[in-house]
């Protein structure tokens, strides 16, 4: 598949994606980055990269806490919005995480709210992780916040209708091979649409293998935004803190 034709390049760039997810929890995002910045001991001189930042909710709040932050995302639409919040210590750019952004520039790289596992091949996952390892300074930290795959798989298949003032979304989630699929059907402006989100059902052991292959060492695995430890039966999230060796 050509770049630009992939599902994540198309869907995340539509206005409908932002309508569906308009109720994203900003308070939760703020509590999380506050706890994370304390836990990681981020200082005012460190550079932080929010990788796949979307419209920049975490990056903007981290900057409000006084940190030096850059946000990158593939979606031009989201970056255009995020740029309105730029200042001397907060910058945004459009960038594909499979390509090197800046070599050994960042002490912290964050990839939050299941913004990984979208690619067609495992080689592309590795390309993204190599990019992350190359962009980190030595001893720098990478934080990857993913859904708890074990719990998600147990809840499938699932069908639901999500109502928004603009339209209703018919959502069907199911497991197909090694992917969690989410079909999103809706009508807008007299046309019917169907988009499919596809995220790899990567488990703890899969991530450990991927991290090891790019020399990133797991330091902590948390299970929620309050930084309680990961428990595969009960946790909502699977949040890895890994360090460049
Ligand atoms: C679930 S959203 C999360 C956005 C943001 N982290 C948040 O919590 O609001 C996933 C994001 O990943 C971005 N993305 C998808 N593929 C990407 C790629 N190859 N390189 C960079 N960003 C990508 C999408 O454009 C989208 O903004």
mmCIF file of C-alpha atoms and ligand atoms in Angstrom:
data_model
loop_
_atom_site.group_PDB
_atom_site.id
_atom_site.type_symbol
_atom_site.label_atom_id
_atom_site.label_comp_id
_atom_site.label_asym_id
_atom_site.label_seq_id
_atom_site.Cartn_x
_atom_site.Cartn_y
_atom_site.Cartn_z
ATOM 1 C CA UNK A 1 0.000 0.000 0.000
ATOM 2 C CA UNK A 2 1.244 3.508 -0.908
ATOM 3 C CA UNK A 3 1.903 6.065 1.826
ATOM 4 C CA UNK A 4 -1.080 8.405 2.068
ATOM 5 C CA UNK A 5 -3.523 5.584 1.216
ATOM 6 C CA UNK A 6 -3.182 3.822 4.573
ATOM 7 C CA UNK A 7 -6.269 3.765 6.820
ATOM 8 C CA UNK A 8 -4.634 5.835 9.574
ATOM 9 C CA UNK A 9 -3.516 8.557 7.158
ATOM 10 C CA UNK A 10 -7.048 8.923 5.791
ATOM 11 C CA UNK A 11 -9.346 8.414 8.827
ATOM 12 C CA UNK A 12 -7.414 10.585 11.337
ATOM 13 C CA UNK A 13 -7.399 13.397 8.794
ATOM 14 C CA UNK A 14 -11.180 13.546 8.375
ATOM 15 C CA UNK A 15 -13.450 15.892 10.383
ATOM 16 C CA UNK A 16 -15.592 12.819 11.279
ATOM 17 C CA UNK A 17 -12.789 11.303 13.384
ATOM 18 C CA UNK A 18 -12.781 14.466 15.520
ATOM 19 C CA UNK A 19 -16.581 14.409 15.801
ATOM 20 C CA UNK A 20 -16.583 10.763 16.979
ATOM 21 C CA UNK A 21 -13.893 11.346 19.590
ATOM 22 C CA UNK A 22 -14.983 14.852 20.631
ATOM 23 C CA UNK A 23 -15.509 13.786 24.264
ATOM 24 C CA UNK A 24 -11.889 12.870 24.865
ATOM 25 C CA UNK A 25 -11.114 13.370 28.507
ATOM 26 C CA UNK A 26 -8.829 16.405 28.904
ATOM 27 C CA UNK A 27 -8.820 16.189 32.721
ATOM 28 C CA UNK A 28 -7.657 12.600 32.566
ATOM 29 C CA UNK A 29 -4.926 13.539 30.054
ATOM 30 C CA UNK A 30 -3.762 16.380 32.308
ATOM 31 C CA UNK A 31 -3.691 14.248 35.470
ATOM 32 C CA UNK A 32 -1.724 11.593 33.588
ATOM 33 C CA UNK A 33 0.989 13.888 32.202
ATOM 34 C CA UNK A 34 1.314 15.642 35.565
ATOM 35 C CA UNK A 35 1.899 12.310 37.344
ATOM 36 C CA UNK A 36 4.189 11.130 34.561
ATOM 37 C CA UNK A 37 6.328 14.278 34.589
ATOM 38 C CA UNK A 38 6.780 13.945 38.369
ATOM 39 C CA UNK A 39 7.537 10.225 38.124
ATOM 40 C CA UNK A 40 10.076 10.770 35.307
ATOM 41 C CA UNK A 41 11.527 13.859 36.975
ATOM 42 C CA UNK A 42 11.282 15.933 33.782
ATOM 43 C CA UNK A 43 13.125 19.255 34.141
ATOM 44 C CA UNK A 44 12.860 22.608 32.357
ATOM 45 C CA UNK A 45 15.984 21.946 30.285
ATOM 46 C CA UNK A 46 14.847 18.539 28.986
ATOM 47 C CA UNK A 47 13.319 18.201 25.533
ATOM 48 C CA UNK A 48 10.114 16.200 25.301
ATOM 49 C CA UNK A 49 8.636 14.773 22.095
ATOM 50 C CA UNK A 50 4.908 13.955 21.930
ATOM 51 C CA UNK A 51 4.940 11.402 19.109
ATOM 52 C CA UNK A 52 1.576 11.082 17.309
ATOM 53 C CA UNK A 53 0.338 14.070 19.308
ATOM 54 C CA UNK A 54 -2.979 14.528 17.465
ATOM 55 C CA UNK A 55 -4.313 18.021 18.228
ATOM 56 C CA UNK A 56 -1.722 18.278 21.007
ATOM 57 C CA UNK A 57 -3.728 17.882 24.212
ATOM 58 C CA UNK A 58 -0.827 16.282 26.163
ATOM 59 C CA UNK A 59 1.882 18.466 24.581
ATOM 60 C CA UNK A 60 -0.019 21.692 25.300
ATOM 61 C CA UNK A 61 -0.516 20.763 28.940
ATOM 62 C CA UNK A 62 3.114 19.660 29.393
ATOM 63 C CA UNK A 63 4.165 23.035 28.020
ATOM 64 C CA UNK A 64 1.839 24.766 30.498
ATOM 65 C CA UNK A 65 3.766 22.937 33.221
ATOM 66 C CA UNK A 66 6.861 24.752 31.906
ATOM 67 C CA UNK A 67 8.453 22.056 29.754
ATOM 68 C CA UNK A 68 10.097 22.235 26.328
ATOM 69 C CA UNK A 69 7.844 20.218 24.028
ATOM 70 C CA UNK A 70 7.611 19.268 20.366
ATOM 71 C CA UNK A 71 4.617 17.433 18.953
ATOM 72 C CA UNK A 72 4.585 15.516 15.684
ATOM 73 C CA UNK A 73 1.746 13.748 13.900
ATOM 74 C CA UNK A 74 0.965 12.425 10.433
ATOM 75 C CA UNK A 75 -2.343 14.290 10.268
ATOM 76 C CA UNK A 76 -1.968 17.730 8.677
ATOM 77 C CA UNK A 77 -5.468 18.615 9.910
ATOM 78 C CA UNK A 78 -4.536 17.944 13.575
ATOM 79 C CA UNK A 79 -1.175 19.709 13.331
ATOM 80 C CA UNK A 80 -2.796 22.759 11.767
ATOM 81 C CA UNK A 81 -5.051 22.972 14.836
ATOM 82 C CA UNK A 82 -2.204 22.327 17.312
ATOM 83 C CA UNK A 83 -0.029 25.037 15.727
ATOM 84 C CA UNK A 84 -2.415 27.688 17.053
ATOM 85 C CA UNK A 85 -1.000 26.930 20.521
ATOM 86 C CA UNK A 86 2.687 27.229 19.554
ATOM 87 C CA UNK A 87 5.116 29.356 21.557
ATOM 88 C CA UNK A 88 8.877 29.480 22.083
ATOM 89 C CA UNK A 89 8.857 26.220 24.048
ATOM 90 C CA UNK A 90 6.079 24.448 22.129
ATOM 91 C CA UNK A 91 6.351 23.474 18.453
ATOM 92 C CA UNK A 92 4.342 21.155 16.193
ATOM 93 C CA UNK A 93 5.184 19.541 12.828
ATOM 94 C CA UNK A 94 3.662 17.036 10.460
ATOM 95 C CA UNK A 95 5.835 13.928 10.440
ATOM 96 C CA UNK A 96 5.552 10.164 9.889
ATOM 97 C CA UNK A 97 6.869 8.202 12.880
ATOM 98 C CA UNK A 98 8.490 5.655 10.556
ATOM 99 C CA UNK A 99 11.072 8.280 9.533
ATOM 100 C CA UNK A 100 13.810 9.796 11.684
ATOM 101 C CA UNK A 101 12.793 13.206 13.011
ATOM 102 C CA UNK A 102 15.792 14.540 14.991
ATOM 103 C CA UNK A 103 18.787 12.412 16.008
ATOM 104 C CA UNK A 104 19.542 12.052 19.748
ATOM 105 C CA UNK A 105 17.595 15.209 20.526
ATOM 106 C CA UNK A 106 15.065 14.193 23.191
ATOM 107 C CA UNK A 107 15.357 13.061 26.822
ATOM 108 C CA UNK A 108 11.713 11.931 26.777
ATOM 109 C CA UNK A 109 9.494 10.604 23.996
ATOM 110 C CA UNK A 110 5.815 9.942 24.693
ATOM 111 C CA UNK A 111 3.442 7.940 22.512
ATOM 112 C CA UNK A 112 0.055 8.213 24.175
ATOM 113 C CA UNK A 113 -3.496 6.879 23.857
ATOM 114 C CA UNK A 114 -2.868 3.864 21.629
ATOM 115 C CA UNK A 115 -0.996 5.672 18.873
ATOM 116 C CA UNK A 116 1.029 2.634 17.810
ATOM 117 C CA UNK A 117 0.263 -0.713 16.146
ATOM 118 C CA UNK A 118 -1.414 0.729 13.056
ATOM 119 C CA UNK A 119 0.995 -0.520 10.417
ATOM 120 C CA UNK A 120 0.656 -3.280 7.840
ATOM 121 C CA UNK A 121 3.866 -5.094 8.793
ATOM 122 C CA UNK A 122 5.998 -5.835 11.845
ATOM 123 C CA UNK A 123 8.955 -4.289 9.968
ATOM 124 C CA UNK A 124 7.157 -0.945 10.115
ATOM 125 C CA UNK A 125 6.644 -1.297 13.898
ATOM 126 C CA UNK A 126 10.378 -1.842 14.129
ATOM 127 C CA UNK A 127 11.099 1.138 11.862
ATOM 128 C CA UNK A 128 9.058 3.347 14.212
ATOM 129 C CA UNK A 129 10.822 1.952 17.287
ATOM 130 C CA UNK A 130 14.237 2.457 15.648
ATOM 131 C CA UNK A 131 13.240 6.044 14.918
ATOM 132 C CA UNK A 132 12.307 6.453 18.608
ATOM 133 C CA UNK A 133 15.545 4.883 19.864
ATOM 134 C CA UNK A 134 17.580 7.078 17.455
ATOM 135 C CA UNK A 135 15.787 10.249 18.513
ATOM 136 C CA UNK A 136 16.402 9.619 22.226
ATOM 137 C CA UNK A 137 19.492 10.801 24.035
ATOM 138 C CA UNK A 138 21.449 8.084 25.840
ATOM 139 C CA UNK A 139 19.587 7.047 29.035
ATOM 140 C CA UNK A 140 16.502 8.880 27.744
ATOM 141 C CA UNK A 141 13.003 7.490 28.349
ATOM 142 C CA UNK A 142 10.228 6.376 26.032
ATOM 143 C CA UNK A 143 6.653 6.025 27.319
ATOM 144 C CA UNK A 144 4.194 3.946 25.303
ATOM 145 C CA UNK A 145 0.542 4.019 26.412
ATOM 146 C CA UNK A 146 -1.476 1.194 24.768
ATOM 147 C CA UNK A 147 -4.831 -0.403 25.450
ATOM 148 C CA UNK A 148 -4.740 -3.489 27.670
ATOM 149 C CA UNK A 149 -4.885 -5.989 24.837
ATOM 150 C CA UNK A 150 -5.910 -8.880 27.119
ATOM 151 C CA UNK A 151 -8.962 -7.010 28.423
ATOM 152 C CA UNK A 152 -9.915 -5.598 25.007
ATOM 153 C CA UNK A 153 -9.843 -9.053 23.394
ATOM 154 C CA UNK A 154 -12.081 -10.445 26.155
ATOM 155 C CA UNK A 155 -14.738 -7.809 25.402
ATOM 156 C CA UNK A 156 -14.971 -8.671 21.672
ATOM 157 C CA UNK A 157 -17.027 -8.821 19.537
ATOM 158 C CA UNK A 158 -18.991 -5.717 20.426
ATOM 159 C CA UNK A 159 -21.572 -3.600 18.555
ATOM 160 C CA UNK A 160 -22.667 -0.160 19.722
ATOM 161 C CA UNK A 161 -24.180 3.104 18.519
ATOM 162 C CA UNK A 162 -22.351 6.292 19.489
ATOM 163 C CA UNK A 163 -24.572 9.355 19.322
ATOM 164 C CA UNK A 164 -23.151 12.788 18.614
ATOM 165 C CA UNK A 165 -25.097 16.007 17.906
ATOM 166 C CA UNK A 166 -23.894 15.897 14.278
ATOM 167 C CA UNK A 167 -24.631 12.188 13.549
ATOM 168 C CA UNK A 168 -24.826 8.625 14.900
ATOM 169 C CA UNK A 169 -21.884 6.259 14.472
ATOM 170 C CA UNK A 170 -22.520 2.496 14.217
ATOM 171 C CA UNK A 171 -19.456 0.802 15.623
ATOM 172 C CA UNK A 172 -18.531 -2.862 15.315
ATOM 173 C CA UNK A 173 -15.410 -4.120 17.093
ATOM 174 C CA UNK A 174 -13.984 -7.584 16.505
ATOM 175 C CA UNK A 175 -10.781 -9.552 16.366
ATOM 176 C CA UNK A 176 -9.384 -10.512 12.957
ATOM 177 C CA UNK A 177 -6.156 -12.483 12.830
ATOM 178 C CA UNK A 178 -3.784 -10.438 14.973
ATOM 179 C CA UNK A 179 -5.726 -7.171 14.780
ATOM 180 C CA UNK A 180 -8.446 -5.446 16.778
ATOM 181 C CA UNK A 181 -10.790 -4.098 14.110
ATOM 182 C CA UNK A 182 -13.232 -1.239 14.667
ATOM 183 C CA UNK A 183 -15.657 -0.601 11.813
ATOM 184 C CA UNK A 184 -17.253 2.825 11.969
ATOM 185 C CA UNK A 185 -20.302 3.392 9.746
ATOM 186 C CA UNK A 186 -22.220 6.678 9.474
ATOM 187 C CA UNK A 187 -23.989 9.024 7.063
ATOM 188 C CA UNK A 188 -22.970 12.635 6.508
ATOM 189 C CA UNK A 189 -24.039 15.197 3.897
ATOM 190 C CA UNK A 190 -26.221 12.614 2.143
ATOM 191 C CA UNK A 191 -23.357 10.088 1.786
ATOM 192 C CA UNK A 192 -22.680 6.775 3.573
ATOM 193 C CA UNK A 193 -19.210 6.228 4.981
ATOM 194 C CA UNK A 194 -17.362 3.234 6.374
ATOM 195 C CA UNK A 195 -13.948 3.581 7.994
ATOM 196 C CA UNK A 196 -12.059 0.807 9.752
ATOM 197 C CA UNK A 197 -9.536 1.359 12.525
ATOM 198 C CA UNK A 198 -7.100 -1.517 12.752
ATOM 199 C CA UNK A 199 -4.769 -1.876 15.714
ATOM 200 C CA UNK A 200 -2.409 -4.773 16.339
ATOM 201 C CA UNK A 201 -3.367 -6.953 19.306
ATOM 202 C CA UNK A 202 0.172 -6.629 20.691
ATOM 203 C CA UNK A 203 0.598 -8.250 24.092
ATOM 204 C CA UNK A 204 3.083 -7.578 26.847
ATOM 205 C CA UNK A 205 5.498 -10.220 25.531
ATOM 206 C CA UNK A 206 5.312 -8.809 21.959
ATOM 207 C CA UNK A 207 6.293 -5.367 23.201
ATOM 208 C CA UNK A 208 9.143 -6.784 25.306
ATOM 209 C CA UNK A 209 10.535 -8.454 22.180
ATOM 210 C CA UNK A 210 10.172 -5.290 20.094
ATOM 211 C CA UNK A 211 11.821 -3.090 22.760
ATOM 212 C CA UNK A 212 14.677 -5.519 23.246
ATOM 213 C CA UNK A 213 15.430 -5.568 19.522
ATOM 214 C CA UNK A 214 16.122 -1.800 19.553
ATOM 215 C CA UNK A 215 17.964 -1.811 22.887
ATOM 216 C CA UNK A 216 15.225 -0.228 24.971
ATOM 217 C CA UNK A 217 14.918 -1.650 28.495
ATOM 218 C CA UNK A 218 11.573 -1.833 30.311
ATOM 219 C CA UNK A 219 11.746 0.025 33.638
ATOM 220 C CA UNK A 220 8.041 0.050 34.662
ATOM 221 C CA UNK A 221 4.713 -1.200 33.332
ATOM 222 C CA UNK A 222 1.719 0.740 34.617
ATOM 223 C CA UNK A 223 -1.942 -0.198 34.182
ATOM 224 C CA UNK A 224 -3.757 3.144 34.347
ATOM 225 C CA UNK A 225 -3.345 6.914 34.255
ATOM 226 C CA UNK A 226 -2.830 7.019 38.033
ATOM 227 C CA UNK A 227 0.299 4.912 37.527
ATOM 228 C CA UNK A 228 -0.928 1.846 39.375
ATOM 229 C CA UNK A 229 1.022 -1.258 38.363
ATOM 230 C CA UNK A 230 -0.169 -3.262 35.330
ATOM 231 C CA UNK A 231 -2.416 -6.247 35.949
ATOM 232 C CA UNK A 232 -3.480 -8.063 32.774
ATOM 233 C CA UNK A 233 -6.923 -9.082 34.105
ATOM 234 C CA UNK A 234 -8.028 -5.715 35.488
ATOM 235 C CA UNK A 235 -5.981 -2.830 34.107
ATOM 236 C CA UNK A 236 -7.504 -0.562 31.460
ATOM 237 C CA UNK A 237 -4.160 0.451 29.978
ATOM 238 C CA UNK A 238 -0.731 -1.060 29.357
ATOM 239 C CA UNK A 239 1.791 1.760 29.848
ATOM 240 C CA UNK A 240 5.482 0.983 29.348
ATOM 241 C CA UNK A 241 8.288 3.197 30.581
ATOM 242 C CA UNK A 242 11.457 2.088 28.779
ATOM 243 C CA UNK A 243 14.984 3.467 28.788
ATOM 244 C CA UNK A 244 17.596 3.735 26.036
ATOM 245 C CA UNK A 245 20.685 1.702 26.950
HETATM 246 C C1 LIG B 1 -5.624 7.695 18.780
HETATM 247 S S1 LIG B 1 -4.931 9.134 18.108
HETATM 248 C C2 LIG B 1 -4.144 9.828 19.553
HETATM 249 C C3 LIG B 1 -3.700 11.249 19.399
HETATM 250 C C4 LIG B 1 -3.103 11.882 20.669
HETATM 251 N N1 LIG B 1 -1.945 11.150 21.145
HETATM 252 C C5 LIG B 1 -4.154 12.005 21.761
HETATM 253 O O1 LIG B 1 -4.058 11.296 22.763
HETATM 254 O O2 LIG B 1 -5.071 12.808 21.607
HETATM 255 C C6 LIG B 1 -3.605 8.496 17.138
HETATM 256 C C7 LIG B 1 -2.792 9.514 16.376
HETATM 257 O O3 LIG B 1 -1.714 8.845 15.696
HETATM 258 C C8 LIG B 1 -1.447 9.564 14.500
HETATM 259 N N2 LIG B 1 -0.663 8.726 13.579
HETATM 260 C C9 LIG B 1 -1.088 7.624 12.925
HETATM 261 N N3 LIG B 1 -0.097 7.102 12.176
HETATM 262 C C10 LIG B 1 0.981 7.913 12.342
HETATM 263 C C11 LIG B 1 2.295 7.904 11.805
HETATM 264 N N4 LIG B 1 2.688 6.979 10.939
HETATM 265 N N5 LIG B 1 3.153 8.886 12.197
HETATM 266 C C12 LIG B 1 2.750 9.850 13.067
HETATM 267 N N6 LIG B 1 1.504 9.913 13.591
HETATM 268 C C13 LIG B 1 0.629 8.953 13.237
HETATM 269 C C14 LIG B 1 -2.839 9.899 14.006
HETATM 270 O O4 LIG B 1 -2.842 10.913 13.022
HETATM 271 C C15 LIG B 1 -3.557 10.281 15.301
HETATM 272 O O5 LIG B 1 -3.477 11.662 15.557
#
